[in-house]
Short mmCIF file of C-alpha atoms in Angstrom, two decimals:
data_model
loop_
_atom_site.label_atom_id
_atom_site.label_comp_id
_atom_site.label_asym_id
_atom_site.label_seq_id
_atom_site.Cartn_x
_atom_site.Cartn_y
_atom_site.Cartn_z
CA MET A 53 -36.70 -44.58 -8.71
CA THR A 54 -35.03 -41.27 -9.53
CA ASP A 55 -33.49 -41.09 -12.99
CA THR A 56 -29.73 -41.41 -12.48
CA VAL A 57 -28.60 -40.32 -15.91
CA ILE A 58 -28.48 -36.88 -17.47
CA ARG A 59 -31.93 -36.31 -18.90
CA GLU A 60 -32.14 -35.59 -22.60
CA THR A 61 -33.14 -31.93 -22.18
CA GLU A 62 -31.19 -31.33 -18.97
CA SER A 63 -28.17 -29.05 -18.93
CA TYR A 64 -25.18 -29.81 -16.77
CA GLN A 65 -26.18 -26.97 -14.42
CA ASP A 66 -29.65 -28.49 -14.09
CA LEU A 67 -28.08 -31.85 -13.26
CA GLU A 68 -25.88 -30.31 -10.58
CA ASP A 69 -28.79 -28.36 -9.13
CA ARG A 70 -30.91 -31.52 -9.03
CA LEU A 71 -28.23 -33.55 -7.25
CA VAL A 72 -27.46 -30.83 -4.70
CA GLN A 73 -31.15 -30.12 -4.03
CA THR A 74 -31.85 -33.83 -3.53
CA ALA A 75 -29.12 -33.96 -0.88
CA ARG A 76 -30.44 -30.75 0.70
CA ASP A 77 -33.95 -32.19 0.81
CA MET A 78 -32.62 -35.15 2.81
CA ARG A 79 -31.19 -32.92 5.55
CA GLU A 80 -34.00 -33.28 8.07
CA GLU A 81 -34.17 -37.04 7.54
CA LEU A 82 -30.40 -37.34 8.04
CA ILE A 83 -30.62 -35.26 11.21
CA ALA A 84 -33.43 -37.47 12.50
CA THR A 85 -31.37 -40.57 11.68
CA GLN A 86 -28.14 -39.45 13.39
CA ALA A 87 -28.68 -41.56 16.52
CA GLU A 88 -29.58 -44.66 14.48
CA THR A 89 -26.54 -44.19 12.26
CA GLU A 90 -24.25 -43.88 15.26
CA LYS A 91 -25.73 -46.98 16.93
CA LEU A 92 -25.58 -49.01 13.71
CA THR A 93 -22.05 -47.63 12.97
CA TYR A 94 -23.08 -46.68 9.41
CA TYR A 95 -26.13 -45.10 7.85
CA PRO A 96 -29.15 -47.41 7.60
CA GLU A 97 -30.35 -49.24 4.52
CA HIS A 98 -33.14 -46.77 3.69
CA ILE A 99 -30.61 -43.91 3.51
CA HIS A 100 -28.30 -46.04 1.36
CA GLN A 101 -31.20 -46.76 -0.98
CA LYS A 102 -32.02 -43.06 -1.30
CA PHE A 103 -28.38 -42.31 -2.12
CA GLU A 104 -28.52 -45.08 -4.71
CA ASP A 105 -31.78 -43.87 -6.25
CA ALA A 106 -30.52 -40.28 -6.42
CA GLY A 107 -27.40 -41.37 -8.34
CA PHE A 108 -25.00 -40.15 -5.64
CA TYR A 109 -22.74 -43.21 -5.87
CA ARG A 110 -22.53 -42.82 -9.65
CA MET A 111 -21.39 -39.21 -9.67
CA LEU A 112 -17.69 -39.86 -10.35
CA ILE A 113 -18.12 -43.05 -12.40
CA PRO A 114 -17.52 -42.58 -16.16
CA LYS A 115 -20.64 -42.28 -18.30
CA ALA A 116 -19.33 -45.19 -20.37
CA HIS A 117 -19.91 -47.44 -17.35
CA GLY A 118 -23.25 -46.14 -16.13
CA GLY A 119 -22.03 -43.12 -14.22
CA LEU A 120 -22.84 -39.41 -14.27
CA GLU A 121 -19.19 -38.28 -14.59
CA VAL A 122 -19.81 -34.98 -12.82
CA THR A 123 -16.99 -32.64 -11.83
CA PRO A 124 -15.37 -32.96 -8.40
CA ALA A 125 -16.97 -29.61 -7.46
CA THR A 126 -20.46 -31.02 -8.06
CA PHE A 127 -19.62 -34.17 -6.12
CA PHE A 128 -18.34 -32.19 -3.15
CA LYS A 129 -21.32 -29.82 -3.15
CA VAL A 130 -23.47 -32.91 -2.57
CA VAL A 131 -21.07 -34.13 0.13
CA LEU A 132 -21.34 -30.76 1.92
CA GLU A 133 -25.13 -31.04 1.99
CA ILE A 134 -25.02 -34.61 3.30
CA GLY A 135 -22.62 -33.48 6.04
CA ARG A 136 -25.02 -30.72 6.99
CA GLY A 137 -27.50 -33.50 7.80
CA ASP A 138 -25.11 -36.02 9.37
CA MET A 139 -21.33 -35.70 9.40
CA SER A 140 -20.77 -39.41 10.11
CA ALA A 141 -23.00 -40.39 7.21
CA ALA A 142 -21.12 -37.97 4.94
CA TRP A 143 -17.79 -39.50 6.00
CA CYS A 144 -19.06 -43.03 5.30
CA PHE A 145 -20.53 -42.04 1.94
CA THR A 146 -17.64 -39.91 0.69
CA LEU A 147 -14.87 -42.40 1.41
CA SER A 148 -16.54 -45.05 -0.69
CA ALA A 149 -18.06 -42.99 -3.52
CA ASN A 150 -14.99 -40.81 -4.13
CA HIS A 151 -12.71 -43.71 -5.06
CA ALA A 152 -14.36 -44.16 -8.46
CA LEU A 153 -12.12 -41.27 -9.48
CA MET A 154 -8.99 -42.98 -8.19
CA PHE A 155 -9.86 -46.37 -9.63
CA ALA A 156 -10.28 -44.94 -13.13
CA ASN A 157 -6.95 -43.15 -12.74
CA TRP A 158 -4.85 -45.93 -11.22
CA PHE A 159 -5.98 -49.19 -12.77
CA PRO A 160 -5.77 -50.41 -16.38
CA GLU A 161 -8.76 -49.83 -18.63
CA SER A 162 -8.99 -53.57 -19.30
CA ILE A 163 -10.72 -54.14 -15.93
CA HIS A 164 -12.85 -50.98 -15.80
CA ARG A 165 -16.00 -52.50 -17.31
CA GLU A 166 -15.77 -55.51 -15.01
CA VAL A 167 -15.24 -53.51 -11.82
CA PHE A 168 -17.53 -50.54 -12.48
CA ASP A 169 -20.26 -53.09 -13.26
CA GLY A 170 -22.62 -50.73 -15.02
CA GLY A 171 -22.32 -48.14 -12.26
CA ASP A 172 -22.73 -50.47 -9.27
CA PHE A 173 -19.38 -49.54 -7.73
CA ARG A 174 -18.37 -48.30 -4.31
CA ALA A 175 -14.92 -48.78 -2.81
CA ALA A 176 -13.51 -48.00 0.59
CA SER A 177 -9.75 -47.52 0.68
CA MET A 178 -6.86 -47.42 3.11
CA TYR A 179 -3.32 -46.51 2.12
CA ALA A 180 -1.42 -48.25 4.95
CA PRO A 181 0.07 -51.50 3.52
CA THR A 182 -0.89 -53.80 6.41
CA SER A 183 -1.73 -56.83 4.25
CA LYS A 184 0.67 -59.14 2.43
CA ALA A 185 0.28 -60.59 -1.06
CA GLU A 186 2.11 -63.66 -2.31
CA PRO A 187 2.26 -64.45 -6.02
CA ILE A 188 0.67 -67.78 -6.90
CA GLU A 189 -0.52 -69.33 -10.14
CA GLY A 190 -2.98 -67.00 -11.85
CA GLY A 191 -2.75 -64.24 -9.27
CA TYR A 192 -2.00 -63.60 -5.61
CA ARG A 193 -2.83 -64.93 -2.17
CA ILE A 194 -3.51 -62.08 0.23
CA ASN A 195 -3.61 -62.11 4.04
CA GLY A 196 -3.87 -59.48 6.75
CA VAL A 197 -6.10 -57.02 8.56
CA VAL A 198 -6.65 -53.47 7.34
CA ASN A 199 -8.02 -50.90 9.82
CA TYR A 200 -10.11 -47.75 9.35
CA CYS A 201 -11.80 -48.75 6.08
CA SER A 202 -14.31 -45.89 6.12
CA GLY A 203 -17.34 -46.59 3.95
CA ILE A 204 -16.78 -50.35 3.83
CA PRO A 205 -20.32 -51.45 4.87
CA TYR A 206 -21.78 -50.56 1.47
CA SER A 207 -18.62 -51.03 -0.61
CA THR A 208 -18.54 -53.48 -3.50
CA TYR A 209 -14.72 -53.37 -3.56
CA PHE A 210 -11.75 -52.34 -1.44
CA ILE A 211 -8.70 -50.50 -2.79
CA GLY A 212 -5.48 -50.83 -0.82
CA GLN A 213 -1.74 -51.29 -0.73
CA CYS A 214 0.00 -54.50 0.25
CA MET A 215 3.49 -55.72 0.93
CA LEU A 216 5.11 -58.00 -1.67
CA PRO A 217 7.96 -60.48 -1.22
CA GLY A 218 11.51 -59.25 -1.74
CA LYS A 219 13.15 -55.84 -1.84
CA ASN A 220 13.61 -53.10 -4.39
CA ASP A 221 17.08 -52.42 -5.80
CA ASP A 222 17.61 -49.70 -3.18
CA GLY A 223 16.73 -52.11 -0.35
CA SER A 224 13.29 -50.66 0.33
CA PRO A 225 10.32 -53.03 0.72
CA ARG A 226 8.20 -53.84 -2.31
CA MET A 227 4.57 -52.77 -2.33
CA GLY A 228 1.61 -53.32 -4.59
CA LEU A 229 -1.71 -51.60 -5.31
CA PHE A 230 -4.75 -53.85 -5.45
CA ILE A 231 -8.51 -53.83 -5.76
CA ALA A 232 -10.40 -56.60 -3.99
CA PRO A 233 -14.04 -57.64 -4.52
CA GLU A 234 -16.22 -57.71 -1.39
CA ALA A 235 -16.34 -61.52 -1.48
CA THR A 236 -12.58 -61.67 -0.73
CA PHE A 237 -12.66 -60.01 2.69
CA THR A 238 -14.59 -60.12 5.95
CA ILE A 239 -15.81 -56.92 7.62
CA LEU A 240 -14.92 -57.05 11.31
CA ASP A 241 -17.34 -55.86 14.00
CA ASP A 242 -14.81 -53.49 15.57
CA TRP A 243 -16.20 -50.00 14.97
CA GLY A 244 -18.45 -47.81 17.08
CA HIS A 245 -16.36 -47.38 20.23
CA MET A 246 -14.62 -44.12 19.36
CA HIS A 247 -15.15 -40.68 20.84
CA GLY A 248 -16.84 -39.55 17.63
CA LEU A 249 -17.58 -40.48 14.00
CA ASN A 250 -19.00 -43.78 15.19
CA GLY A 251 -21.42 -43.77 12.26
CA SER A 252 -18.68 -43.48 9.63
CA GLY A 253 -18.52 -47.20 8.90
CA SER A 254 -14.75 -47.26 9.49
CA HIS A 255 -14.53 -50.96 10.25
CA SER A 256 -11.49 -53.15 9.77
CA ILE A 257 -11.47 -55.87 7.13
CA LYS A 258 -9.65 -59.19 7.13
CA PHE A 259 -8.14 -61.10 4.23
CA ASP A 260 -7.67 -64.79 5.03
CA GLU A 261 -5.95 -66.71 2.22
CA ALA A 262 -7.99 -64.66 -0.24
CA PHE A 263 -7.31 -65.07 -3.96
CA LEU A 264 -6.90 -62.04 -6.20
CA PRO A 265 -6.59 -62.55 -9.96
CA GLU A 266 -3.42 -61.14 -11.47
CA ARG A 267 -5.33 -58.32 -13.21
CA PHE A 268 -6.42 -56.86 -9.85
CA LEU A 269 -2.92 -56.06 -8.52
CA ILE A 270 -0.24 -53.69 -9.80
CA GLU A 271 3.22 -54.54 -8.51
CA ASP A 272 5.87 -52.09 -7.28
CA VAL A 273 3.55 -49.14 -6.71
CA SER A 274 3.36 -46.80 -3.72
CA LEU A 275 0.41 -44.41 -3.58
CA ILE A 276 2.58 -41.67 -2.11
CA ASN A 277 4.14 -41.16 -5.53
CA TYR A 278 1.87 -43.04 -7.93
CA PHE A 279 0.68 -40.66 -10.62
CA PHE A 280 0.68 -40.13 -14.37
CA ASP A 281 2.38 -37.26 -16.16
CA GLY A 282 0.02 -36.89 -19.08
CA HIS A 283 -2.74 -39.38 -19.75
CA SER A 284 -3.74 -41.99 -17.18
CA PRO A 285 -5.72 -45.11 -18.13
CA GLY A 286 -8.94 -43.26 -17.29
CA SER A 287 -8.26 -39.96 -19.05
CA ARG A 288 -7.18 -41.81 -22.17
CA ALA A 289 -10.24 -44.08 -22.09
CA TYR A 290 -12.88 -41.43 -21.39
CA GLY A 291 -11.34 -38.22 -22.70
CA ASN A 292 -11.80 -36.59 -19.31
CA PRO A 293 -8.70 -35.08 -17.66
CA MET A 294 -10.21 -35.40 -14.15
CA TYR A 295 -9.19 -39.06 -14.31
CA SER A 296 -5.53 -38.02 -14.44
CA GLY A 297 -4.73 -36.14 -11.26
CA ARG A 298 -2.73 -36.52 -8.09
CA HIS A 299 -4.76 -37.80 -5.17
CA MET A 300 -2.92 -37.06 -1.93
CA SER A 301 -4.49 -33.60 -2.28
CA SER A 302 -7.96 -34.73 -3.37
CA PHE A 303 -8.16 -37.03 -0.35
CA ALA A 304 -7.36 -34.17 2.06
CA ILE A 305 -9.84 -31.94 0.25
CA GLY A 306 -12.54 -34.61 0.56
CA ILE A 307 -12.06 -34.90 4.32
CA ALA A 308 -12.19 -31.10 4.54
CA VAL A 309 -15.57 -30.91 2.79
CA VAL A 310 -17.02 -33.51 5.18
CA VAL A 311 -15.73 -31.49 8.14
CA LEU A 312 -17.17 -28.28 6.69
CA GLY A 313 -20.55 -30.01 6.38
CA GLY A 314 -20.28 -30.99 10.04
CA ALA A 315 -19.32 -27.45 11.04
CA TYR A 316 -22.34 -25.99 9.24
CA ASN A 317 -24.46 -28.69 10.87
CA LEU A 318 -23.28 -27.52 14.28
CA LEU A 319 -23.81 -23.89 13.33
CA ASP A 320 -27.41 -24.72 12.35
CA GLU A 321 -28.01 -26.29 15.75
CA TYR A 322 -26.37 -23.31 17.47
CA GLU A 323 -28.82 -21.09 15.60
CA ASN A 324 -31.68 -23.27 16.88
CA GLN A 325 -30.41 -22.63 20.40
CA LEU A 326 -30.23 -18.88 19.78
CA ARG A 327 -33.83 -18.83 18.57
CA THR A 328 -35.26 -20.88 21.42
CA ARG A 329 -33.24 -19.94 24.53
CA LYS A 330 -32.60 -16.84 26.57
CA THR A 331 -29.30 -15.42 27.74
CA PRO A 332 -27.88 -16.95 30.96
CA LEU A 333 -27.41 -13.49 32.54
CA PRO A 334 -29.78 -10.57 33.16
CA PRO A 335 -31.73 -9.08 31.51
CA PHE A 336 -32.50 -12.64 30.22
CA GLY A 337 -33.51 -11.63 26.72
CA PRO A 338 -33.55 -13.69 23.51
CA ARG A 339 -30.10 -14.85 22.53
CA THR A 340 -30.74 -13.67 18.97
CA GLU A 341 -30.78 -10.09 20.26
CA ASP A 342 -27.69 -10.38 22.46
CA PRO A 343 -24.55 -8.67 21.02
CA ASP A 344 -22.22 -11.38 22.33
CA TYR A 345 -24.20 -14.27 20.85
CA GLN A 346 -24.49 -12.36 17.60
CA ARG A 347 -20.73 -11.92 17.53
CA TRP A 348 -20.02 -15.59 18.35
CA TYR A 349 -22.44 -16.80 15.71
CA GLY A 350 -21.16 -14.35 13.09
CA SER A 351 -17.54 -15.20 13.84
CA ALA A 352 -18.13 -18.93 13.40
CA LEU A 353 -20.14 -18.38 10.22
CA VAL A 354 -17.43 -16.30 8.58
CA LYS A 355 -14.62 -18.65 9.61
CA ILE A 356 -16.45 -21.67 8.21
CA ALA A 357 -17.44 -19.80 5.04
CA THR A 358 -13.82 -18.69 4.54
CA ALA A 359 -12.63 -22.29 4.86
CA GLU A 360 -15.34 -23.37 2.40
CA ALA A 361 -14.26 -20.73 -0.13
CA ALA A 362 -10.64 -21.88 0.13
CA VAL A 363 -11.54 -25.54 -0.29
CA PHE A 364 -13.76 -25.05 -3.33
CA HIS A 365 -11.09 -22.84 -4.90
CA ALA A 366 -8.67 -25.73 -4.31
CA ILE A 367 -11.15 -28.14 -5.94
CA ASP A 368 -11.35 -25.92 -9.02
CA ARG A 369 -7.57 -25.59 -9.08
CA TRP A 370 -7.20 -29.38 -8.84
CA LEU A 371 -9.41 -29.85 -11.90
CA GLU A 372 -7.58 -27.10 -13.77
CA LEU A 373 -4.28 -28.85 -13.09
CA THR A 374 -5.60 -32.16 -14.43
CA HIS A 375 -6.36 -30.41 -17.74
CA LYS A 376 -2.91 -28.85 -17.80
CA ASN A 377 -1.37 -32.21 -16.93
CA ILE A 378 -2.75 -33.62 -20.19
CA GLU A 379 -1.76 -30.60 -22.28
CA ASN A 380 1.67 -30.25 -20.72
CA PRO A 381 2.69 -33.47 -18.89
CA GLY A 382 4.26 -32.80 -15.51
CA THR A 383 2.35 -29.58 -14.82
CA PHE A 384 0.48 -31.21 -11.93
CA SER A 385 3.61 -31.36 -9.79
CA ALA A 386 4.23 -32.74 -6.32
CA ARG A 387 4.46 -29.14 -5.10
CA GLU A 388 1.01 -28.31 -6.45
CA ASP A 389 -0.34 -31.49 -4.90
CA THR A 390 1.16 -30.56 -1.52
CA ILE A 391 -0.21 -27.01 -1.59
CA LEU A 392 -3.74 -28.18 -2.38
CA GLY A 393 -3.56 -30.84 0.32
CA CYS A 394 -2.37 -28.23 2.81
CA ILE A 395 -5.36 -26.03 1.96
CA GLY A 396 -7.63 -28.94 2.81
CA ARG A 397 -5.88 -29.54 6.13
CA GLU A 398 -5.94 -25.85 6.98
CA ALA A 399 -9.69 -25.77 6.32
CA ILE A 400 -10.25 -28.74 8.64
CA ILE A 401 -8.39 -27.02 11.46
CA GLN A 402 -10.06 -23.67 10.86
CA ALA A 403 -13.54 -25.24 10.90
CA TRP A 404 -12.69 -27.12 14.09
CA GLU A 405 -11.37 -23.98 15.77
CA ALA A 406 -14.55 -22.07 14.85
CA VAL A 407 -16.61 -24.81 16.49
CA GLU A 408 -14.39 -25.08 19.55
CA GLN A 409 -13.79 -21.38 20.22
CA ASP A 410 -17.04 -19.74 19.11
CA LEU A 411 -19.80 -22.36 19.36
CA PHE A 412 -18.89 -25.04 21.90
CA ARG A 413 -17.58 -22.56 24.45
CA THR A 414 -20.79 -20.49 24.38
CA ALA A 415 -23.59 -22.96 23.62
CA GLY A 416 -24.21 -23.99 27.24
CA SER A 417 -23.88 -27.23 29.21
CA SER A 418 -27.33 -28.55 28.34
CA THR A 419 -26.37 -28.89 24.68
CA MET A 420 -23.75 -31.47 25.68
CA LYS A 421 -26.15 -34.00 27.17
CA GLN A 422 -25.60 -37.45 25.70
CA GLY A 423 -27.72 -37.91 22.61
CA GLU A 424 -28.20 -34.21 21.87
CA ARG A 425 -27.50 -33.16 18.29
CA PHE A 426 -24.89 -30.62 19.39
CA GLU A 427 -23.11 -33.16 21.60
CA ARG A 428 -22.94 -35.79 18.87
CA LEU A 429 -21.67 -33.32 16.27
CA TYR A 430 -19.09 -31.91 18.66
CA ARG A 431 -17.73 -35.42 19.18
CA ASP A 432 -17.66 -36.02 15.42
CA MET A 433 -15.83 -32.74 14.80
CA SER A 434 -13.28 -33.32 17.55
CA GLN A 435 -12.64 -36.85 16.27
CA ALA A 436 -12.00 -35.46 12.78
CA ALA A 437 -9.53 -32.98 14.25
CA THR A 438 -7.40 -35.94 15.41
CA HIS A 439 -7.41 -37.59 11.98
CA GLN A 440 -4.09 -38.30 10.32
CA ASN A 441 -4.68 -35.69 7.63
CA PRO A 442 -4.81 -32.53 9.80
CA ARG A 443 -2.08 -34.03 11.98
CA LEU A 444 0.17 -34.01 8.91
CA ARG A 445 -0.13 -30.23 8.58
CA ASP A 446 3.21 -29.22 10.12
CA ALA A 447 5.12 -32.05 8.46
CA THR A 448 3.81 -31.07 5.03
CA TYR A 449 4.58 -27.42 5.73
CA ARG A 450 8.21 -28.43 6.20
CA LEU A 451 8.24 -30.57 3.06
CA LEU A 452 6.73 -27.74 1.05
CA ALA A 453 9.23 -25.20 2.38
CA ARG A 454 12.18 -27.48 1.56
CA ASP A 455 10.89 -27.94 -1.96
CA VAL A 456 10.32 -24.21 -2.60
CA LEU A 457 13.59 -23.17 -0.95
CA GLY A 458 15.63 -25.89 -2.63
CA VAL A 459 16.77 -27.45 0.65
CA GLU A 460 17.76 -31.13 0.53
#
């Protein structure tokens, strides 16, 4: 088994290089497993075990609880490499492994040791409050179905919002934030029939009279505006500001990195086509030597690389703001959160447009046969383009403009 802690003589840069190279070394295996992952609706057990052995799931878990506690940039560099092997697998992995960051931020330190369980922690999440919790002696009874729980097949917990009885003083419904152990819910066999991302493990889960102890639910919290100005439970416990940040932006950024991995994956396959096929028109030379194919390939490469540069700048800015949020509470404002989230959404759309306009349009009909790598990736990319996050782009533009311009 690969050592999943920082080795005694290993620098942080060596650790990052090791993690990223391990993910890069899995690329061909992930490519070869794409069809199996799609059929299974999540990546197979042997891939999960390799992720486990490499320490990928532990990257954002605090060192105090068996994690590696790497920076978000290191985590997302690994995600990008996984996506370059299989975009669906990257989606499934990211949306369970990334929530270690949120859990440490949102929930009281008193349950961290119990839930992180020495580093054996993965948690899918869904923000829509489609379940209901009723207070009972010692905790809560929870019922309901939650859809689109990406990453749930290998999750040890689920993090979600629920509706609570009664109303707030302003008449709005009451909501709660909860974390539920895997034994409290049933994973439904309802994924795998989408246009794309069928290997993302985005199944629904069902709570049926499930009991949650009182310590696992925080009342009167909405994730749209749940944040800490200054220290959060996690930053105070572990002395690491990355556990005190806003997460509407980090979620959008995470989706963007997965999409960028998929776009590079498609670009790699497009390059394979250029190197093995001739032009469809006379003089029927190698596509690598054709000016048009060179231009299409170069255009897509630069567009994807530009989106990547923007996203990783946003990741660095996010971490910088968490530090400032501790030093000067309130610095990580809703406006900053919105801007960073918008950068993530813009990157998703730019990567999709590079694929659609430069690669898909010019690759040729044979690449779209069912089961071909290009065909599967195109479906995954187009499915991501319909996700709620990029669809929120125009709405968040308006919200941002109102805030900056001072319009009610």
